[in-house]
mmCIF file of C-alpha atoms in Angstrom:
data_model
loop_
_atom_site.group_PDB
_atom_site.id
_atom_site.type_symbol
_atom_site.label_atom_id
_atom_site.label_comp_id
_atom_site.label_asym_id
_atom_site.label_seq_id
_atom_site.Cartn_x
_atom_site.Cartn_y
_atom_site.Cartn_z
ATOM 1 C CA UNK F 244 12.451 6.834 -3.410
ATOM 2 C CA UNK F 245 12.583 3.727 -1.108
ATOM 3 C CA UNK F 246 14.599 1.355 -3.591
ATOM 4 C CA UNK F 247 11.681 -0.321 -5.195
ATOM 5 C CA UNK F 248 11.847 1.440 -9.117
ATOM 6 C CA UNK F 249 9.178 1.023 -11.746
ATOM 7 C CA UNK F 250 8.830 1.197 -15.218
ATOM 8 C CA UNK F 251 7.689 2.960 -17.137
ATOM 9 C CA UNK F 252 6.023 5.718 -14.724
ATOM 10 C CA UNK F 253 3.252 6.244 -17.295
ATOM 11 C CA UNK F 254 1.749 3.515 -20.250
ATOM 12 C CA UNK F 255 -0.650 4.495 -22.513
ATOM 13 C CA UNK F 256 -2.065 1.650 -24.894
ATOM 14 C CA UNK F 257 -5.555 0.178 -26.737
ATOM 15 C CA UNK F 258 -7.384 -3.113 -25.928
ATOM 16 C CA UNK F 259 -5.423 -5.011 -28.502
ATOM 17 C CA UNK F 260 -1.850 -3.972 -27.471
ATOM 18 C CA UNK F 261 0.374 -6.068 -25.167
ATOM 19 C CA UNK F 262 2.589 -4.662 -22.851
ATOM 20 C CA UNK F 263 4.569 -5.014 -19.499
ATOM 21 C CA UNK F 264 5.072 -3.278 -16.575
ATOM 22 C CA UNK F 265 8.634 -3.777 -15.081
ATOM 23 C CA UNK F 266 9.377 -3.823 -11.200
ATOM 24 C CA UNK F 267 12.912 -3.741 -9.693
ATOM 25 C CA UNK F 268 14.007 -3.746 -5.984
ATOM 26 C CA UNK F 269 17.446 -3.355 -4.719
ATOM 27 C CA UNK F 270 16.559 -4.108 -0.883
ATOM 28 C CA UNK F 271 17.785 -7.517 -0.803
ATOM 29 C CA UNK F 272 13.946 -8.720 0.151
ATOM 30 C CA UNK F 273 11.800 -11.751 -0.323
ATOM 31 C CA UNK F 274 8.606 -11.164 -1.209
ATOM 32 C CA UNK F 275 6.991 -9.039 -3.923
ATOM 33 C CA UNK F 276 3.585 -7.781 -4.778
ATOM 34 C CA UNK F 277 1.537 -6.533 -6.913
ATOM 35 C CA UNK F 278 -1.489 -4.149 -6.455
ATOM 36 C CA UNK F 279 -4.007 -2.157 -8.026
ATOM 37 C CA UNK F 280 -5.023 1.201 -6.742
ATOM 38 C CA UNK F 281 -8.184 2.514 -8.361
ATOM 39 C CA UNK F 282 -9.760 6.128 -7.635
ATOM 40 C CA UNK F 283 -11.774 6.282 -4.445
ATOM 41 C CA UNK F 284 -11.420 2.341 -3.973
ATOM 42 C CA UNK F 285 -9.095 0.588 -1.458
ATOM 43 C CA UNK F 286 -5.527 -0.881 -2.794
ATOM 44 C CA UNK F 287 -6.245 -4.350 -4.138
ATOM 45 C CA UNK F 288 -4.171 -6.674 -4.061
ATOM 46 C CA UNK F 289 -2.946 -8.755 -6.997
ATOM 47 C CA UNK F 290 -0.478 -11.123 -6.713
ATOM 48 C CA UNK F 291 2.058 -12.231 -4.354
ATOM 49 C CA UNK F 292 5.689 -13.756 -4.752
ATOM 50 C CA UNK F 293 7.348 -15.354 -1.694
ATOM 51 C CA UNK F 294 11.144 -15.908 -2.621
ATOM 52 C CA UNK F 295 9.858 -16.106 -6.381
ATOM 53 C CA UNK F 296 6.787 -18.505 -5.929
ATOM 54 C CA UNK F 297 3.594 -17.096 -6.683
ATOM 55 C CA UNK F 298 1.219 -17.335 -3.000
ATOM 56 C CA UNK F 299 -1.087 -15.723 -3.907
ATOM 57 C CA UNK F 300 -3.772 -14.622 -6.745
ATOM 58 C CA UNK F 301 -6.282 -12.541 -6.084
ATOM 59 C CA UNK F 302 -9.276 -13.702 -8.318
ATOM 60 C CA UNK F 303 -7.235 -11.444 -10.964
ATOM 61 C CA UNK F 304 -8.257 -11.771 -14.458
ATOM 62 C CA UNK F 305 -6.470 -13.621 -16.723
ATOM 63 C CA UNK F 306 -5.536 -10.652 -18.897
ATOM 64 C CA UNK F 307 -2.976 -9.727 -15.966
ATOM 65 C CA UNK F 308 -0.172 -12.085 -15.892
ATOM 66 C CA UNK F 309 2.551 -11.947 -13.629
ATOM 67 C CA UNK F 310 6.116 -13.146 -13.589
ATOM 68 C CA UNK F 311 9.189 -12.969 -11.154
ATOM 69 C CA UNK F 312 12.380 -14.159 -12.726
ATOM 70 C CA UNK F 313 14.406 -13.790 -9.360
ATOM 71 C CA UNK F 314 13.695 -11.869 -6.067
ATOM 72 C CA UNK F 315 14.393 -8.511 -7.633
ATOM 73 C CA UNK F 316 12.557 -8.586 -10.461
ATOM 74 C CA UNK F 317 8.708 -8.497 -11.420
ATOM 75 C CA UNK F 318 6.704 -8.009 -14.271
ATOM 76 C CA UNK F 319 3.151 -7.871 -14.957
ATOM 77 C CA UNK F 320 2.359 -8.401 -18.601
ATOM 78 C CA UNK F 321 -0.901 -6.702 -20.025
ATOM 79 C CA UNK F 322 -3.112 -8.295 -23.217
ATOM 80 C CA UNK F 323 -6.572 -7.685 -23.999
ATOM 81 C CA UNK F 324 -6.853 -5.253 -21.195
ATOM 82 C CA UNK F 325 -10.308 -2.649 -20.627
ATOM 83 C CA UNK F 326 -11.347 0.578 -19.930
ATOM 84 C CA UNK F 327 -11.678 -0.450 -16.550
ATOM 85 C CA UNK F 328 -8.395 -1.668 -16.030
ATOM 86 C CA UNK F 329 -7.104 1.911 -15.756
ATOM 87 C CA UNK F 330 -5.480 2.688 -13.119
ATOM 88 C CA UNK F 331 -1.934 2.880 -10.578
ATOM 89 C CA UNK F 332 -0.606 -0.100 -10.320
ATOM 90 C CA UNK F 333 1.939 -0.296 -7.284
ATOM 91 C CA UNK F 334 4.713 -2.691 -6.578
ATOM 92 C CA UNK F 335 5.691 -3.457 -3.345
ATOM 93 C CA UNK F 336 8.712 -5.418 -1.894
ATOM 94 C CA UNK F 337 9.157 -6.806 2.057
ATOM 95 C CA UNK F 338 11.794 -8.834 3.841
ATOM 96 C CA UNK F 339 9.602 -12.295 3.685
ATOM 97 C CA UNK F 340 6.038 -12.365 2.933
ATOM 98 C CA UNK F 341 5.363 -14.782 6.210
ATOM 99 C CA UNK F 342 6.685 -12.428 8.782
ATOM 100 C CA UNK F 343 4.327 -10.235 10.855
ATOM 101 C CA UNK F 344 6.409 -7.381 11.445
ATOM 102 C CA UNK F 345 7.383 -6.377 8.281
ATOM 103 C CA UNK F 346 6.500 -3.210 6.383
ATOM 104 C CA UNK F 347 6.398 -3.085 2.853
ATOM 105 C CA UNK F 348 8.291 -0.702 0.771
ATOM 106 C CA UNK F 349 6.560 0.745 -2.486
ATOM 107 C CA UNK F 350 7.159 1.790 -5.947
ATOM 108 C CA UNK F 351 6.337 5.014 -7.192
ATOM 109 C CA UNK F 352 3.473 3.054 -9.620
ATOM 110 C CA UNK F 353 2.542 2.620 -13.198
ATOM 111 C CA UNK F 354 0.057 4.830 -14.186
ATOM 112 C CA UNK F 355 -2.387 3.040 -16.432
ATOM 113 C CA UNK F 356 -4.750 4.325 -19.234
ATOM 114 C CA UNK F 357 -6.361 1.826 -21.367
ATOM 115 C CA UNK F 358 -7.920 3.716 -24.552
ATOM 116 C CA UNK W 181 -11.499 -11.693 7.724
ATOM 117 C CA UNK W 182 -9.367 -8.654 8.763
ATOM 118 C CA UNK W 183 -10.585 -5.274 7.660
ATOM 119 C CA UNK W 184 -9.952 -1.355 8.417
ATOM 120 C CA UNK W 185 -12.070 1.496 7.725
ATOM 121 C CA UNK W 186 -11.415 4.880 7.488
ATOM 122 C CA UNK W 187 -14.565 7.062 8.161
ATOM 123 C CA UNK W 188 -13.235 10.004 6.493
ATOM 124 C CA UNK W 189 -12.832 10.442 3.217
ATOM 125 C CA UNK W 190 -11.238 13.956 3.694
ATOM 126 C CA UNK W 191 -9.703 15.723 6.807
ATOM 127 C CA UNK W 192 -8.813 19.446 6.694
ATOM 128 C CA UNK W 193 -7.196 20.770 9.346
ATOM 129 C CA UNK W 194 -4.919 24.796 9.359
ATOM 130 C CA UNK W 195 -1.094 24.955 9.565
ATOM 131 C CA UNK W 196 -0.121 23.998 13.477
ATOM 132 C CA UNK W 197 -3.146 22.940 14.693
ATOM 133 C CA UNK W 198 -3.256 19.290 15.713
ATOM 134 C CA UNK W 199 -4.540 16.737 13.163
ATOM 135 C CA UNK W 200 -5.752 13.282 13.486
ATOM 136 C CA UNK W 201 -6.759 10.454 10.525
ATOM 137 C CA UNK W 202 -9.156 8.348 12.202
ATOM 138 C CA UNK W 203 -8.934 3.960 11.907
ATOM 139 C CA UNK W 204 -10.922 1.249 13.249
ATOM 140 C CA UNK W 205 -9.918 -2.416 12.631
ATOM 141 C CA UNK W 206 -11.171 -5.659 12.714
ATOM 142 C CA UNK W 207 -9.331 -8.673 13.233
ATOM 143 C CA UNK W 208 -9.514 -12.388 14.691
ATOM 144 C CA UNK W 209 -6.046 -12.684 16.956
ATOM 145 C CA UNK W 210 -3.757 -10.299 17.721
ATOM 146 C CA UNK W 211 -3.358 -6.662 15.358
ATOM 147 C CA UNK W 212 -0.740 -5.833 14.034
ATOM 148 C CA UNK W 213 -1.606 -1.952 12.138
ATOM 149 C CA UNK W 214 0.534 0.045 9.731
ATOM 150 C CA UNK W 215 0.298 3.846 8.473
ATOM 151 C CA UNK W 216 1.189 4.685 5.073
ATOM 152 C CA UNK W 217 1.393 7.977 3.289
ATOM 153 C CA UNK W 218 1.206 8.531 -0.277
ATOM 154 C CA UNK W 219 2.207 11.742 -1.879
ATOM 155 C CA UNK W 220 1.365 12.665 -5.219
ATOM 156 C CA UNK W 221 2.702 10.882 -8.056
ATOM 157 C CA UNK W 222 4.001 8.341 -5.255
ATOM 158 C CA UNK W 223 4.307 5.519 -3.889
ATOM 159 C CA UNK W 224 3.004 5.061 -0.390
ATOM 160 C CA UNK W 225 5.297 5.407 1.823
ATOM 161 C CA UNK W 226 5.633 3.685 5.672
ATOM 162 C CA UNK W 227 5.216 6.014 8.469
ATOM 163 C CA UNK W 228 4.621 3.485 11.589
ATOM 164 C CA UNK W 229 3.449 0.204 12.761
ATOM 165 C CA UNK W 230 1.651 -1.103 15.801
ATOM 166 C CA UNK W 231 2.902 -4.678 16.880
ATOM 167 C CA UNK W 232 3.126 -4.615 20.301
ATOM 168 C CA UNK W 233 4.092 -2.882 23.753
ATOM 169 C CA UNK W 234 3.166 0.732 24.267
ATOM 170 C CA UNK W 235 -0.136 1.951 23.070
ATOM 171 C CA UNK W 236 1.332 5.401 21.716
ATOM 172 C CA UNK W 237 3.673 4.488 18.413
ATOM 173 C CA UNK W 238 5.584 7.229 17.165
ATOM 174 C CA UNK W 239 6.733 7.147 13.526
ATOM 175 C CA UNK W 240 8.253 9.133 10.717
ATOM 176 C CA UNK W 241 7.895 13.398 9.967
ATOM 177 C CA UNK W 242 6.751 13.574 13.863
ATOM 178 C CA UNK W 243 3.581 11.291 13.391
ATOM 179 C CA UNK W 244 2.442 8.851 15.921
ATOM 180 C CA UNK W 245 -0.492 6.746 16.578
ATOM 181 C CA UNK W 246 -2.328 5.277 19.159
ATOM 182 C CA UNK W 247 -3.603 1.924 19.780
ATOM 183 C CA UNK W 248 -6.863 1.605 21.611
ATOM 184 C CA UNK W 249 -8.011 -2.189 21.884
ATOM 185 C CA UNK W 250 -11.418 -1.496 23.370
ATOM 186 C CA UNK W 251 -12.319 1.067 20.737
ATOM 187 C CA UNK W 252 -10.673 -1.237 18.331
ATOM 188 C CA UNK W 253 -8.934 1.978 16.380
ATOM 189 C CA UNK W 254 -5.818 3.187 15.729
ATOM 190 C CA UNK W 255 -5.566 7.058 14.818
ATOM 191 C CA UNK W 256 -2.954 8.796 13.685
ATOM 192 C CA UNK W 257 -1.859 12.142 14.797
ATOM 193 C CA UNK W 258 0.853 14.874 14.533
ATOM 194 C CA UNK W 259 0.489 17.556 17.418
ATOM 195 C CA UNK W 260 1.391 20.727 14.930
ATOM 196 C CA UNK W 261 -0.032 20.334 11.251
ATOM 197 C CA UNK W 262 2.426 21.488 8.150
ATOM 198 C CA UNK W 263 1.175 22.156 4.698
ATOM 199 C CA UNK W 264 3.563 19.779 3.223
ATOM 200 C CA UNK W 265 1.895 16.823 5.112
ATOM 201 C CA UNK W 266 -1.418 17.496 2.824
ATOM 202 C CA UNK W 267 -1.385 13.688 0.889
ATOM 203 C CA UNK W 268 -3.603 10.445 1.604
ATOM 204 C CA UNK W 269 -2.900 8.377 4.079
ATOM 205 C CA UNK W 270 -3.622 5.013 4.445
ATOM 206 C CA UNK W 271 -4.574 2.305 7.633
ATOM 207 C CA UNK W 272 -3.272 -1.027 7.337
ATOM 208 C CA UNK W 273 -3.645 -4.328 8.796
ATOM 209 C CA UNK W 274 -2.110 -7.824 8.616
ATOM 210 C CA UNK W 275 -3.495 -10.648 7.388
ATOM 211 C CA UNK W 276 -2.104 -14.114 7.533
ATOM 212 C CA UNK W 277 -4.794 -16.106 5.730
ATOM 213 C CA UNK W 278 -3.258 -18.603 3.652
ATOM 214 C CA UNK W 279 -0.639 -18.993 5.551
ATOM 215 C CA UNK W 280 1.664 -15.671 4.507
ATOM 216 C CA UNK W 281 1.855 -12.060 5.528
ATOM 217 C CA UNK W 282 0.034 -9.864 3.148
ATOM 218 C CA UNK W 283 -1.742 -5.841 3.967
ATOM 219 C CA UNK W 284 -5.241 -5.402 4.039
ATOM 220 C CA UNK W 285 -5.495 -1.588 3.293
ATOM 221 C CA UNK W 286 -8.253 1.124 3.830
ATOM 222 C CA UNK W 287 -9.838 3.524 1.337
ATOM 223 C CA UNK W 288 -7.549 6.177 2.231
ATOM 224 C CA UNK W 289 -7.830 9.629 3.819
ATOM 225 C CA UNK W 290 -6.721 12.906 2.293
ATOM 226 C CA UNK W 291 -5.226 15.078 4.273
ATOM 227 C CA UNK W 292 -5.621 19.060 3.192
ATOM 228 C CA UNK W 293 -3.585 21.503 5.687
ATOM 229 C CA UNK W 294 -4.642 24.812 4.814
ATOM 230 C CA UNK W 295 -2.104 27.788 5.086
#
């Protein structure tokens, strides 16, 4: 993989449960993100830490909160989550989030199943 | 706002023909376009990126893509097709709203290369 690891690669869980999804890059970058990728939709994206700030938030529901300890770490902590919320959720990592040239490098994903 | 679109939701092409993923963008200010390839049970990975200079970008596992500004698109292509490059690929583009770098992605295009 590209040195972005998630965990764990697969979560099943009800509405009621609470979990977390673990990211963990070991590029030395800046910025990390969060994003959704749904069937036959586009990726959306989440959130966005720049050097452990949060920049941005998506309109993301409230049920999806996100946390970055340090540059190599994020989490994004499920409660009260729906059907609907199924899905791959990616992390991503890049140099800085305000250069232009940079690519990001992804995570092979959470996959999702809300019962 | 900055957008791609990817007209095809599926492309099937035979071993060693030539293949191309079509992409048109749309962006205020300069465009700066990324490919990324996800296999399955993957994360997406980078392939190339269009910043500036020559029109024809060559990338990763032979691919390259070229910018055209007046047809505002940026297909990729591979001259000889292998079954192993069957996955969904994804168009990219930057978007600095808000101040920050983040990826504005298409729906995807899957790729089938048929024996």
């Amino acid at each position: 993989e590209t040195g972005v690891t998630q965990t764990p690669r697969h979560l099943v869980m009800g509405m009621t449960n609470k979990k977390s999804l673990k990211c963990e890059q070991h590029l030395g970058h800046n910025a990390m993100y969060w994003y959704k990728q749904s069937a036959k939709k586009p990726l959306e994206l989440m959130f966005v830490y720049n050097f452990k700030e949060q920049t941005e938030n998506n309109s993301v529901p409230s049920r999806f909160s996100p946390e970055c300890p340090n540059s190599s770490h994020l989490f994004l902590h499920l409660h009260t989550l729906q059907p609907e919320d199924s899905a791959l959720y990616l992390c991503a990592s890049s140099p800085q989030s305000g250069s232009a040239y940079n690519e990001q490098f992804f995570g092979p994903g959470t996959r999702l199943t809300v019962l | 706002a900055q957008s791609v679109a990817q007209p095809e939701d599926q492309v099937n092409v035979a071993e060693g023909n030539p293949l191309t993923v079509k992409c048109t963008y749309s962006v205020s200010g300069n465009p700066y376009l990324f490919w990324y390839v996800q296999y399955p049970n993957r994360g997406l990975q980078f392939l190339l990126k269009y910043i500036t200079g020559d029109n024809l970008v060559k990338g990763s596992y032979g691919f390259e893509a070229e910018f055209n500004k007046s047809q505002t698109s940026f297909h990729l292509k591979k001259p000889s097709a292998l079954v192993s490059d069957s996955a969904l690929y994804f168009c990219a583009v930057r978007d600095i709203s808000g101040g920050y770098n983040k990826l504005i992605f298409g729906a995807g295009t899957r790729l089938a290369v048929h024996p």
